[in-house]
Amino acid sequence: MRLAFLGPVGTYGEQAAQRLAALEGISAELVPRAGIRAVIEAVANGDCAAAVVPVENSVEGGVTACLDALWEQPELSVARALVLPIRHALLGSGPLEGVSEVLSHPQALAQCSQWLSQHLGSALQLPTSSTAEAARLVRGSRFRAAVASLEAGKEHELEVLAYPVNDVPGNCTRFLLLRRGGRQQEGPLASLAFSLRANRPGALLEALGCFSRQGLNMTRIESRPSKRELGEYIFFVDLELSSGPRPLEQALEELTPLCEHLIPFGAYPLTNLALVEGSAEG
């Protein structure tokens, strides 16, 4: 099975793809793609059977490129989720004191902003398409360094200049395993996205009331601009399904007439490696 992930080799997305494939019990050919949108399009257009994308970070919040691309692909479903601990390293080929440029994915740079300000305050920060791409680009440079994983450092034969460099020790990212169609009804979590028919006082409250009346705990809500006009938003919601699929079905029945568009991504299991590794360390 071809499984797309945010490449190149050595990204946290690759680590998540390997873990999710193991959890699903599938033998997968990992297919790197440049950019989150390209990863999602790979499964949407049938080039790959599944895809793994980062959707939320514990420090920087939702991954907007992922949310926007998911809204454009309503036929996709979430098969499983994985929370992966993120431990960034500063990688390079020269001494730390000689670094004048730091490259990485914008999310990784933001997750290390305090450390970079304290230790490399005068260095220019340059965004790249992924952390592993940053590692590839700095190889051989005496003045460039990358914020990436230890695995990316090994892949590109870089020295570890500092580790860890993320500002928050408990930094972690939630990844989704996406497939076409076949939405599951059973699972501890469910995700959906919707836009409302009317922009009026109380419209969002009325929509969210569909969940509370069914006793569904909303664990996340995030809004993204529709890109059609100012003040028009799309809402992404995660729900706990502690009492089975029926309350979700009833909530969606109530919600549907209030929405211009409604995309249920399905129910799915979640594996939190941050909790698993924390228990093992304890």
mmCIF file of N, CA and C in Angstrom, residues 138-214:
data_model
loop_
_atom_site.group_PDB
_atom_site.id
_atom_site.type_symbol
_atom_site.label_atom_id
_atom_site.label_comp_id
_atom_site.label_asym_id
_atom_site.label_seq_id
_atom_site.Cartn_x
_atom_site.Cartn_y
_atom_site.Cartn_z
ATOM 1 N N VAL A 138 21.185 22.335 4.697
ATOM 2 C CA VAL A 138 22.319 22.885 5.458
ATOM 3 C C VAL A 138 23.542 21.982 5.417
ATOM 4 N N ARG A 139 23.416 20.816 4.819
ATOM 5 C CA ARG A 139 24.544 19.885 4.802
ATOM 6 C C ARG A 139 25.757 20.517 4.109
ATOM 7 N N GLY A 140 26.885 20.496 4.796
ATOM 8 C CA GLY A 140 28.121 21.035 4.245
ATOM 9 C C GLY A 140 28.351 22.508 4.500
ATOM 10 N N SER A 141 27.336 23.205 5.030
ATOM 11 C CA SER A 141 27.479 24.641 5.285
ATOM 12 C C SER A 141 28.097 24.881 6.654
ATOM 13 N N ARG A 142 28.975 25.848 6.733
ATOM 14 C CA ARG A 142 29.610 26.196 7.999
ATOM 15 C C ARG A 142 28.829 27.263 8.752
ATOM 16 N N PHE A 143 27.881 27.928 8.080
ATOM 17 C CA PHE A 143 27.157 29.021 8.724
ATOM 18 C C PHE A 143 25.651 28.776 8.827
ATOM 19 N N ARG A 144 25.174 27.684 8.260
ATOM 20 C CA ARG A 144 23.748 27.358 8.322
ATOM 21 C C ARG A 144 23.513 26.191 9.275
ATOM 22 N N ALA A 145 22.349 26.218 9.948
ATOM 23 C CA ALA A 145 21.943 25.109 10.808
ATOM 24 C C ALA A 145 20.457 24.843 10.584
ATOM 25 N N ALA A 146 20.013 23.645 10.938
ATOM 26 C CA ALA A 146 18.612 23.255 10.757
ATOM 27 C C ALA A 146 18.008 22.824 12.075
ATOM 28 N N VAL A 147 16.750 23.149 12.263
ATOM 29 C CA VAL A 147 15.965 22.600 13.363
ATOM 30 C C VAL A 147 15.222 21.394 12.802
ATOM 31 N N ALA A 148 15.581 20.210 13.278
ATOM 32 C CA ALA A 148 14.998 18.978 12.748
ATOM 33 C C ALA A 148 15.177 17.862 13.763
ATOM 34 N N SER A 149 14.798 16.666 13.375
ATOM 35 C CA SER A 149 14.894 15.514 14.275
ATOM 36 C C SER A 149 16.297 14.931 14.271
ATOM 37 N N LEU A 150 16.615 14.156 15.296
ATOM 38 C CA LEU A 150 17.889 13.443 15.329
ATOM 39 C C LEU A 150 17.999 12.491 14.147
ATOM 40 N N GLU A 151 16.864 11.905 13.734
ATOM 41 C CA GLU A 151 16.867 10.986 12.596
ATOM 42 C C GLU A 151 17.267 11.712 11.319
ATOM 43 N N ALA A 152 16.793 12.950 11.150
ATOM 44 C CA ALA A 152 17.165 13.729 9.970
ATOM 45 C C ALA A 152 18.655 14.044 9.991
ATOM 46 N N GLY A 153 19.199 14.282 11.193
ATOM 47 C CA GLY A 153 20.630 14.533 11.311
ATOM 48 C C GLY A 153 21.457 13.341 10.868
ATOM 49 N N LYS A 154 21.015 12.142 11.252
ATOM 50 C CA LYS A 154 21.716 10.923 10.838
ATOM 51 C C LYS A 154 21.607 10.720 9.329
ATOM 52 N N GLU A 155 20.420 10.957 8.788
ATOM 53 C CA GLU A 155 20.180 10.761 7.366
ATOM 54 C C GLU A 155 21.097 11.649 6.528
ATOM 55 N N HIS A 156 21.330 12.873 6.976
ATOM 56 C CA HIS A 156 22.119 13.828 6.190
ATOM 57 C C HIS A 156 23.515 14.057 6.765
ATOM 58 N N GLU A 157 23.913 13.187 7.690
ATOM 59 C CA GLU A 157 25.273 13.199 8.247
ATOM 60 C C GLU A 157 25.642 14.565 8.834
ATOM 61 N N LEU A 158 24.769 15.071 9.687
ATOM 62 C CA LEU A 158 24.979 16.363 10.340
ATOM 63 C C LEU A 158 25.365 16.168 11.797
ATOM 64 N N GLU A 159 26.040 17.138 12.336
ATOM 65 C CA GLU A 159 26.400 17.128 13.749
ATOM 66 C C GLU A 159 25.242 17.689 14.576
ATOM 67 N N VAL A 160 25.088 17.180 15.784
ATOM 68 C CA VAL A 160 24.087 17.707 16.707
ATOM 69 C C VAL A 160 24.736 18.852 17.481
ATOM 70 N N LEU A 161 24.325 20.080 17.160
ATOM 71 C CA LEU A 161 24.901 21.262 17.802
ATOM 72 C C LEU A 161 24.243 21.541 19.152
ATOM 73 N N ALA A 162 22.974 21.161 19.297
ATOM 74 C CA ALA A 162 22.251 21.320 20.562
ATOM 75 C C ALA A 162 21.018 20.430 20.534
ATOM 76 N N TYR A 163 20.658 19.876 21.711
ATOM 77 C CA TYR A 163 19.483 19.002 21.789
ATOM 78 C C TYR A 163 19.050 18.859 23.245
ATOM 79 N N PRO A 164 17.747 18.947 23.521
ATOM 80 C CA PRO A 164 16.684 19.409 22.638
ATOM 81 C C PRO A 164 16.632 20.937 22.618
ATOM 82 N N VAL A 165 16.029 21.504 21.588
ATOM 83 C CA VAL A 165 15.953 22.963 21.477
ATOM 84 C C VAL A 165 14.513 23.462 21.462
ATOM 85 N N ASN A 166 13.521 22.576 21.580
ATOM 86 C CA ASN A 166 12.134 23.044 21.651
ATOM 87 C C ASN A 166 11.889 23.708 22.999
ATOM 88 N N ASP A 167 11.077 24.767 22.984
ATOM 89 C CA ASP A 167 10.851 25.575 24.179
ATOM 90 C C ASP A 167 10.073 24.829 25.258
ATOM 91 N N VAL A 168 9.146 23.971 24.851
ATOM 92 C CA VAL A 168 8.282 23.256 25.788
ATOM 93 C C VAL A 168 8.661 21.778 25.796
ATOM 94 N N PRO A 169 9.045 21.222 26.953
ATOM 95 C CA PRO A 169 9.470 19.815 27.007
ATOM 96 C C PRO A 169 8.405 18.842 26.514
ATOM 97 N N GLY A 170 7.137 19.146 26.780
ATOM 98 C CA GLY A 170 6.054 18.242 26.387
ATOM 99 C C GLY A 170 5.525 18.470 24.991
ATOM 100 N N ASN A 171 6.301 19.102 24.135
ATOM 101 C CA ASN A 171 5.886 19.384 22.764
ATOM 102 C C ASN A 171 5.491 18.099 22.034
ATOM 103 N N CYS A 172 4.306 18.095 21.428
ATOM 104 C CA CYS A 172 3.864 16.919 20.674
ATOM 105 C C CYS A 172 2.933 17.353 19.547
ATOM 106 N N THR A 173 2.817 16.511 18.544
ATOM 107 C CA THR A 173 1.984 16.801 17.374
ATOM 108 C C THR A 173 1.036 15.643 17.118
ATOM 109 N N ARG A 174 -0.196 15.970 16.780
ATOM 110 C CA ARG A 174 -1.188 14.951 16.419
ATOM 111 C C ARG A 174 -1.212 14.788 14.899
ATOM 112 N N PHE A 175 -1.047 13.548 14.469
ATOM 113 C CA PHE A 175 -1.071 13.210 13.045
ATOM 114 C C PHE A 175 -2.334 12.415 12.735
ATOM 115 N N LEU A 176 -2.839 12.576 11.519
ATOM 116 C CA LEU A 176 -4.012 11.837 11.063
ATOM 117 C C LEU A 176 -3.634 10.897 9.923
ATOM 118 N N LEU A 177 -4.203 9.709 9.952
ATOM 119 C CA LEU A 177 -4.110 8.775 8.840
ATOM 120 C C LEU A 177 -5.385 8.934 8.011
ATOM 121 N N LEU A 178 -5.234 9.375 6.771
ATOM 122 C CA LEU A 178 -6.371 9.683 5.907
ATOM 123 C C LEU A 178 -6.547 8.615 4.833
ATOM 124 N N ARG A 179 -7.818 8.346 4.524
ATOM 125 C CA ARG A 179 -8.156 7.458 3.413
ATOM 126 C C ARG A 179 -9.334 8.049 2.659
ATOM 127 N N ARG A 180 -9.657 7.471 1.502
ATOM 128 C CA ARG A 180 -10.822 7.914 0.738
ATOM 129 C C ARG A 180 -12.051 7.125 1.181
ATOM 130 N N GLY A 181 -13.124 7.867 1.515
ATOM 131 C CA GLY A 181 -14.397 7.234 1.839
ATOM 132 C C GLY A 181 -14.323 6.312 3.035
ATOM 133 N N GLY A 182 -15.329 5.452 3.164
ATOM 134 C CA GLY A 182 -15.342 4.433 4.198
ATOM 135 C C GLY A 182 -15.238 4.975 5.607
ATOM 136 N N ARG A 183 -16.029 5.982 5.941
ATOM 137 C CA ARG A 183 -15.946 6.581 7.274
ATOM 138 C C ARG A 183 -16.417 5.600 8.346
ATOM 139 N N GLN A 184 -15.633 5.504 9.416
ATOM 140 C CA GLN A 184 -15.980 4.618 10.519
ATOM 141 C C GLN A 184 -17.007 5.299 11.427
ATOM 142 N N GLN A 185 -17.869 4.497 12.008
ATOM 143 C CA GLN A 185 -18.873 5.009 12.943
ATOM 144 C C GLN A 185 -18.480 4.778 14.396
ATOM 145 N N GLU A 186 -17.559 3.846 14.617
ATOM 146 C CA GLU A 186 -17.152 3.505 15.972
ATOM 147 C C GLU A 186 -15.755 4.058 16.253
ATOM 148 N N GLY A 187 -15.530 4.482 17.494
ATOM 149 C CA GLY A 187 -14.229 4.998 17.898
ATOM 150 C C GLY A 187 -14.392 6.009 19.018
ATOM 151 N N PRO A 188 -13.343 6.260 19.758
ATOM 152 C CA PRO A 188 -13.445 7.194 20.878
ATOM 153 C C PRO A 188 -13.524 8.655 20.451
ATOM 154 N N LEU A 189 -13.069 8.984 19.236
ATOM 155 C CA LEU A 189 -13.064 10.357 18.763
ATOM 156 C C LEU A 189 -13.720 10.457 17.398
ATOM 157 N N ALA A 190 -14.228 11.645 17.097
ATOM 158 C CA ALA A 190 -14.772 11.930 15.768
ATOM 159 C C ALA A 190 -14.410 13.363 15.401
ATOM 160 N N SER A 191 -14.220 13.597 14.103
ATOM 161 C CA SER A 191 -13.896 14.935 13.613
ATOM 162 C C SER A 191 -14.862 15.324 12.505
ATOM 163 N N LEU A 192 -15.156 16.605 12.431
ATOM 164 C CA LEU A 192 -16.027 17.125 11.383
ATOM 165 C C LEU A 192 -15.693 18.584 11.125
ATOM 166 N N ALA A 193 -16.183 19.102 10.011
ATOM 167 C CA ALA A 193 -16.009 20.514 9.672
ATOM 168 C C ALA A 193 -17.308 21.007 9.067
ATOM 169 N N PHE A 194 -17.630 22.269 9.324
ATOM 170 C CA PHE A 194 -18.869 22.816 8.778
ATOM 171 C C PHE A 194 -18.781 24.325 8.590
ATOM 172 N N SER A 195 -19.601 24.817 7.676
ATOM 173 C CA SER A 195 -19.818 26.251 7.519
ATOM 174 C C SER A 195 -21.306 26.503 7.700
ATOM 175 N N LEU A 196 -21.655 27.643 8.246
ATOM 176 C CA LEU A 196 -23.045 27.933 8.587
ATOM 177 C C LEU A 196 -23.790 28.605 7.434
ATOM 178 N N ARG A 197 -25.103 28.394 7.400
ATOM 179 C CA ARG A 197 -25.934 29.012 6.367
ATOM 180 C C ARG A 197 -26.045 30.527 6.553
ATOM 181 N N ALA A 198 -26.103 30.960 7.813
ATOM 182 C CA ALA A 198 -26.343 32.374 8.078
ATOM 183 C C ALA A 198 -25.331 32.916 9.074
ATOM 184 N N ASN A 199 -24.841 34.110 8.810
ATOM 185 C CA ASN A 199 -23.959 34.811 9.737
ATOM 186 C C ASN A 199 -24.820 35.775 10.546
ATOM 187 N N ARG A 200 -25.350 35.273 11.653
ATOM 188 C CA ARG A 200 -26.262 36.050 12.499
ATOM 189 C C ARG A 200 -25.965 35.778 13.958
ATOM 190 N N PRO A 201 -26.424 36.641 14.853
ATOM 191 C CA PRO A 201 -26.171 36.425 16.281
ATOM 192 C C PRO A 201 -26.725 35.076 16.746
ATOM 193 N N GLY A 202 -25.899 34.318 17.431
ATOM 194 C CA GLY A 202 -26.329 33.045 17.989
ATOM 195 C C GLY A 202 -26.252 31.866 17.049
ATOM 196 N N ALA A 203 -25.812 32.075 15.787
ATOM 197 C CA ALA A 203 -25.800 30.975 14.816
ATOM 198 C C ALA A 203 -24.823 29.878 15.231
ATOM 199 N N LEU A 204 -23.632 30.268 15.661
ATOM 200 C CA LEU A 204 -22.648 29.271 16.076
ATOM 201 C C LEU A 204 -23.093 28.582 17.364
ATOM 202 N N LEU A 205 -23.655 29.356 18.297
ATOM 203 C CA LEU A 205 -24.144 28.775 19.549
ATOM 204 C C LEU A 205 -25.225 27.737 19.272
ATOM 205 N N GLU A 206 -26.105 28.036 18.322
ATOM 206 C CA GLU A 206 -27.158 27.084 17.960
ATOM 207 C C GLU A 206 -26.553 25.803 17.394
ATOM 208 N N ALA A 207 -25.520 25.936 16.579
ATOM 209 C CA ALA A 207 -24.874 24.761 15.989
ATOM 210 C C ALA A 207 -24.196 23.915 17.053
ATOM 211 N N LEU A 208 -23.478 24.562 17.960
ATOM 212 C CA LEU A 208 -22.769 23.822 19.005
ATOM 213 C C LEU A 208 -23.738 23.172 19.987
ATOM 214 N N GLY A 209 -24.927 23.740 20.107
ATOM 215 C CA GLY A 209 -25.947 23.153 20.971
ATOM 216 C C GLY A 209 -26.348 21.757 20.522
ATOM 217 N N CYS A 210 -26.171 21.445 19.226
ATOM 218 C CA CYS A 210 -26.478 20.108 18.721
ATOM 219 C C CYS A 210 -25.605 19.054 19.406
ATOM 220 N N PHE A 211 -24.381 19.437 19.761
ATOM 221 C CA PHE A 211 -23.479 18.503 20.433
ATOM 222 C C PHE A 211 -23.803 18.385 21.917
ATOM 223 N N SER A 212 -24.022 19.506 22.557
ATOM 224 C CA SER A 212 -24.271 19.475 24.006
ATOM 225 C C SER A 212 -25.564 18.740 24.332
ATOM 226 N N ARG A 213 -26.585 18.885 23.498
ATOM 227 C CA ARG A 213 -27.853 18.201 23.762
ATOM 228 C C ARG A 213 -27.719 16.683 23.675
ATOM 229 N N GLN A 214 -26.721 16.210 22.931
ATOM 230 C CA GLN A 214 -26.482 14.773 22.822
ATOM 231 C C GLN A 214 -25.420 14.290 23.804
#
